Amino acid sequence: QRRVRGFQTFQHYFKQINLRVFMDFEDKAGIVKSKTEWGSWYQSIDDVTVEVVVPTSTKGKDVSVKILPSSVSCSVFKETKFSEKLFASIVTDESTWTIEEEDGSRFVRIFLVKCIKTPQNCWKSLFVASCSADLLTLDTMQKRFLQERYQRENPGFDFSGAEVTGQYQDGGPQFNFQ
């Protein structure tokens, strides 16, 4: 195995390049948020991010987040914001939460890593019983999933501004080249 300047192997080097390309894609394509009574949630092919708006005085000790494979709960100042079964399973060892500040607002950001990481796994809602994305938001999420899929399949191109029409639900068309 050969070293590439600053990296242990070519494989590690290319993994870092793909990660940077994907991060650039998210920055360019933007995030499609679904609003809730306590904040919002959004997703990519790999993960779901939940943002709970909290008072600016909130500290880590004021927050309780419990992440399980099929459910999540969040309480702030002992007031339960939600405690529900997730739309699909997640990887708890790779999921986490933080308190962040952006544009003068403070929020708890819960990062959930999906078990099934495919373009066909666009969550229609955050929870089984609540927080469904409205039809327009879900439609936009599905279009973005297709853009993200094409970006991953073709890292040398920029699909962030591509117009998506036709069959894009469930991850778009499936190609079988044999």
mmCIF file of C-alpha atoms in Angstrom:
data_model
loop_
_atom_site.group_PDB
_atom_site.id
_atom_site.type_symbol
_atom_site.label_atom_id
_atom_site.label_comp_id
_atom_site.label_asym_id
_atom_site.label_seq_id
_atom_site.Cartn_x
_atom_site.Cartn_y
_atom_site.Cartn_z
ATOM 1 C CA GLN A 1 0.000 0.000 0.000
ATOM 2 C CA ARG A 2 1.321 3.415 -0.956
ATOM 3 C CA ARG A 3 1.136 6.553 1.144
ATOM 4 C CA VAL A 4 -0.501 9.678 -0.248
ATOM 5 C CA ARG A 5 0.766 12.928 1.218
ATOM 6 C CA GLY A 6 -0.687 13.149 4.752
ATOM 7 C CA PHE A 7 -2.785 9.964 4.399
ATOM 8 C CA GLN A 8 -1.947 6.363 5.306
ATOM 9 C CA THR A 9 -3.315 4.724 2.144
ATOM 10 C CA PHE A 10 -4.929 5.591 -1.187
ATOM 11 C CA GLN A 11 -8.188 4.110 0.147
ATOM 12 C CA HIS A 12 -8.143 6.510 3.130
ATOM 13 C CA TYR A 13 -7.304 9.404 0.791
ATOM 14 C CA PHE A 14 -10.259 8.670 -1.537
ATOM 15 C CA LYS A 15 -12.601 8.171 1.427
ATOM 16 C CA GLN A 16 -11.695 11.694 2.602
ATOM 17 C CA ILE A 17 -12.229 13.121 -0.892
ATOM 18 C CA ASN A 18 -15.712 11.533 -1.117
ATOM 19 C CA LEU A 19 -16.571 12.867 2.350
ATOM 20 C CA ARG A 20 -15.553 16.390 1.270
ATOM 21 C CA VAL A 21 -17.538 16.112 -1.979
ATOM 22 C CA PHE A 22 -20.646 15.052 -0.030
ATOM 23 C CA MET A 23 -20.223 17.865 2.538
ATOM 24 C CA ASP A 24 -19.901 20.348 -0.330
ATOM 25 C CA PHE A 25 -23.073 18.858 -1.854
ATOM 26 C CA GLU A 26 -25.048 19.409 1.373
ATOM 27 C CA ASP A 27 -23.780 23.000 1.568
ATOM 28 C CA LYS A 28 -24.726 23.690 -2.069
ATOM 29 C CA ALA A 29 -28.032 21.780 -2.233
ATOM 30 C CA GLY A 30 -29.289 23.000 1.129
ATOM 31 C CA ILE A 31 -31.287 21.254 3.815
ATOM 32 C CA VAL A 32 -34.990 20.419 3.535
ATOM 33 C CA LYS A 33 -36.480 20.841 7.023
ATOM 34 C CA SER A 34 -39.825 19.576 8.262
ATOM 35 C CA LYS A 35 -41.188 21.936 10.929
ATOM 36 C CA THR A 36 -42.591 20.662 14.239
ATOM 37 C CA GLU A 37 -44.094 22.245 17.357
ATOM 38 C CA TRP A 38 -40.726 22.013 19.148
ATOM 39 C CA GLY A 39 -38.367 22.735 16.207
ATOM 40 C CA SER A 40 -37.636 20.748 13.044
ATOM 41 C CA TRP A 41 -36.079 17.630 11.551
ATOM 42 C CA TYR A 42 -34.294 16.853 8.294
ATOM 43 C CA GLN A 43 -32.509 13.917 6.712
ATOM 44 C CA SER A 44 -29.924 12.666 4.267
ATOM 45 C CA ILE A 45 -29.456 9.161 2.920
ATOM 46 C CA ASP A 46 -27.275 8.319 5.954
ATOM 47 C CA ASP A 47 -28.826 10.175 8.857
ATOM 48 C CA VAL A 48 -31.659 12.147 10.439
ATOM 49 C CA THR A 49 -31.072 15.382 12.350
ATOM 50 C CA VAL A 50 -33.548 16.697 14.912
ATOM 51 C CA GLU A 51 -33.393 20.309 16.149
ATOM 52 C CA VAL A 52 -35.232 21.210 19.347
ATOM 53 C CA VAL A 53 -35.419 24.953 20.039
ATOM 54 C CA VAL A 54 -34.494 25.730 23.662
ATOM 55 C CA PRO A 55 -34.092 28.882 25.790
ATOM 56 C CA THR A 56 -30.725 30.630 25.384
ATOM 57 C CA SER A 57 -29.900 29.877 29.046
ATOM 58 C CA THR A 58 -30.046 26.090 28.472
ATOM 59 C CA LYS A 59 -26.978 24.105 29.549
ATOM 60 C CA GLY A 60 -26.167 20.419 29.027
ATOM 61 C CA LYS A 61 -27.289 19.550 32.566
ATOM 62 C CA ASP A 62 -30.778 20.936 31.726
ATOM 63 C CA VAL A 63 -31.238 18.471 28.853
ATOM 64 C CA SER A 64 -31.988 14.748 28.872
ATOM 65 C CA VAL A 65 -31.812 12.833 25.576
ATOM 66 C CA LYS A 66 -32.263 9.081 25.399
ATOM 67 C CA ILE A 67 -31.414 7.414 22.088
ATOM 68 C CA LEU A 68 -32.495 3.796 21.580
ATOM 69 C CA PRO A 69 -32.484 1.687 18.369
ATOM 70 C CA SER A 70 -36.179 2.336 17.679
ATOM 71 C CA SER A 71 -37.082 5.359 19.813
ATOM 72 C CA VAL A 72 -35.797 8.689 21.077
ATOM 73 C CA SER A 73 -36.812 11.051 23.849
ATOM 74 C CA CYS A 74 -35.857 14.616 24.708
ATOM 75 C CA SER A 75 -36.619 16.642 27.827
ATOM 76 C CA VAL A 76 -35.530 20.203 28.557
ATOM 77 C CA PHE A 77 -35.804 21.587 32.086
ATOM 78 C CA LYS A 78 -37.690 18.338 32.943
ATOM 79 C CA GLU A 79 -40.373 19.136 30.329
ATOM 80 C CA THR A 80 -40.729 16.297 27.826
ATOM 81 C CA LYS A 81 -40.565 17.601 24.259
ATOM 82 C CA PHE A 82 -41.079 14.121 22.772
ATOM 83 C CA SER A 83 -40.685 10.451 23.629
ATOM 84 C CA GLU A 84 -41.723 8.329 20.672
ATOM 85 C CA LYS A 85 -41.002 5.371 18.412
ATOM 86 C CA LEU A 86 -38.905 6.339 15.390
ATOM 87 C CA PHE A 87 -40.076 5.837 11.795
ATOM 88 C CA ALA A 88 -37.211 3.333 11.282
ATOM 89 C CA SER A 89 -34.294 1.900 13.258
ATOM 90 C CA ILE A 90 -31.066 3.755 13.951
ATOM 91 C CA VAL A 91 -27.500 2.903 15.012
ATOM 92 C CA THR A 92 -27.273 4.084 18.621
ATOM 93 C CA ASP A 93 -23.471 3.804 18.920
ATOM 94 C CA GLU A 94 -23.043 6.350 16.116
ATOM 95 C CA SER A 95 -25.875 8.692 17.158
ATOM 96 C CA THR A 96 -25.370 11.640 19.498
ATOM 97 C CA TRP A 97 -26.655 15.064 20.566
ATOM 98 C CA THR A 98 -25.238 18.539 21.181
ATOM 99 C CA ILE A 99 -26.376 21.988 22.265
ATOM 100 C CA GLU A 100 -25.657 24.576 19.592
ATOM 101 C CA GLU A 101 -26.213 28.244 18.918
ATOM 102 C CA GLU A 102 -26.903 29.684 15.478
ATOM 103 C CA ASP A 103 -28.216 33.101 14.413
ATOM 104 C CA GLY A 104 -29.012 34.036 18.031
ATOM 105 C CA SER A 105 -31.097 30.884 18.628
ATOM 106 C CA ARG A 106 -30.110 27.965 20.811
ATOM 107 C CA PHE A 107 -31.160 24.387 20.140
ATOM 108 C CA VAL A 108 -30.486 20.766 20.982
ATOM 109 C CA ARG A 109 -29.323 18.970 17.828
ATOM 110 C CA ILE A 110 -29.889 15.203 17.875
ATOM 111 C CA PHE A 111 -27.969 13.335 15.193
ATOM 112 C CA LEU A 112 -29.413 9.871 14.389
ATOM 113 C CA VAL A 113 -27.562 7.489 12.062
ATOM 114 C CA LYS A 114 -29.911 5.340 9.965
ATOM 115 C CA CYS A 115 -29.525 1.542 9.922
ATOM 116 C CA ILE A 116 -30.630 1.411 6.289
ATOM 117 C CA LYS A 117 -28.602 3.899 4.252
ATOM 118 C CA THR A 118 -30.143 3.788 0.792
ATOM 119 C CA PRO A 119 -31.872 6.383 -1.415
ATOM 120 C CA GLN A 120 -35.056 4.307 -1.095
ATOM 121 C CA ASN A 121 -35.117 4.891 2.694
ATOM 122 C CA CYS A 122 -36.503 8.436 2.790
ATOM 123 C CA TRP A 123 -38.378 8.730 6.100
ATOM 124 C CA LYS A 124 -41.917 10.050 5.582
ATOM 125 C CA SER A 125 -42.065 11.122 9.226
ATOM 126 C CA LEU A 126 -39.723 11.345 12.194
ATOM 127 C CA PHE A 127 -41.916 9.202 14.414
ATOM 128 C CA VAL A 128 -44.374 6.409 13.659
ATOM 129 C CA ALA A 129 -47.304 8.373 15.119
ATOM 130 C CA SER A 130 -46.313 12.006 14.566
ATOM 131 C CA CYS A 131 -44.078 14.599 12.901
ATOM 132 C CA SER A 132 -44.898 13.620 9.318
ATOM 133 C CA ALA A 133 -43.405 15.770 6.612
ATOM 134 C CA ASP A 134 -46.109 17.623 4.683
ATOM 135 C CA LEU A 135 -46.505 16.511 1.052
ATOM 136 C CA LEU A 136 -44.496 19.390 -0.440
ATOM 137 C CA THR A 137 -41.628 18.919 2.039
ATOM 138 C CA LEU A 138 -41.607 15.142 1.499
ATOM 139 C CA ASP A 139 -41.581 15.660 -2.269
ATOM 140 C CA THR A 140 -38.598 18.016 -1.943
ATOM 141 C CA MET A 141 -36.814 15.549 0.379
ATOM 142 C CA GLN A 142 -37.248 12.749 -2.156
ATOM 143 C CA LYS A 143 -35.884 14.940 -4.975
ATOM 144 C CA ARG A 144 -32.889 15.810 -2.832
ATOM 145 C CA PHE A 145 -32.283 12.110 -2.100
ATOM 146 C CA LEU A 146 -32.084 11.459 -5.841
ATOM 147 C CA GLN A 147 -29.620 14.351 -6.254
ATOM 148 C CA GLU A 148 -27.577 12.963 -3.355
ATOM 149 C CA ARG A 149 -27.631 9.474 -4.910
ATOM 150 C CA TYR A 150 -26.409 10.801 -8.271
ATOM 151 C CA GLN A 151 -23.711 12.852 -6.527
ATOM 152 C CA ARG A 152 -22.411 9.729 -4.786
ATOM 153 C CA GLU A 153 -22.514 7.687 -7.996
ATOM 154 C CA ASN A 154 -20.752 10.487 -9.950
ATOM 155 C CA PRO A 155 -18.447 12.393 -7.547
ATOM 156 C CA GLY A 156 -16.843 14.410 -10.366
ATOM 157 C CA PHE A 157 -20.128 16.159 -11.195
ATOM 158 C CA ASP A 158 -22.239 18.683 -9.266
ATOM 159 C CA PHE A 159 -25.901 17.685 -8.944
ATOM 160 C CA SER A 160 -26.743 20.183 -6.181
ATOM 161 C CA GLY A 161 -28.623 22.521 -8.525
ATOM 162 C CA ALA A 162 -30.042 19.912 -10.890
ATOM 163 C CA GLU A 163 -33.758 20.047 -11.632
ATOM 164 C CA VAL A 164 -35.388 16.733 -10.772
ATOM 165 C CA THR A 165 -38.453 15.563 -12.690
ATOM 166 C CA GLY A 166 -39.939 12.203 -13.613
ATOM 167 C CA GLN A 167 -39.542 9.160 -11.406
ATOM 168 C CA TYR A 168 -37.715 10.265 -8.250
ATOM 169 C CA GLN A 169 -39.775 8.679 -5.446
ATOM 170 C CA ASP A 170 -38.154 5.711 -3.698
ATOM 171 C CA GLY A 171 -34.651 6.763 -4.757
ATOM 172 C CA GLY A 172 -35.325 7.162 -8.473
ATOM 173 C CA PRO A 173 -34.970 4.656 -11.289
ATOM 174 C CA GLN A 174 -33.012 1.452 -10.660
ATOM 175 C CA PHE A 175 -30.547 0.472 -13.349
ATOM 176 C CA ASN A 176 -29.473 -3.128 -13.879
ATOM 177 C CA PHE A 177 -26.507 -3.253 -16.235
ATOM 178 C CA GLN A 178 -25.454 -6.838 -16.901
#
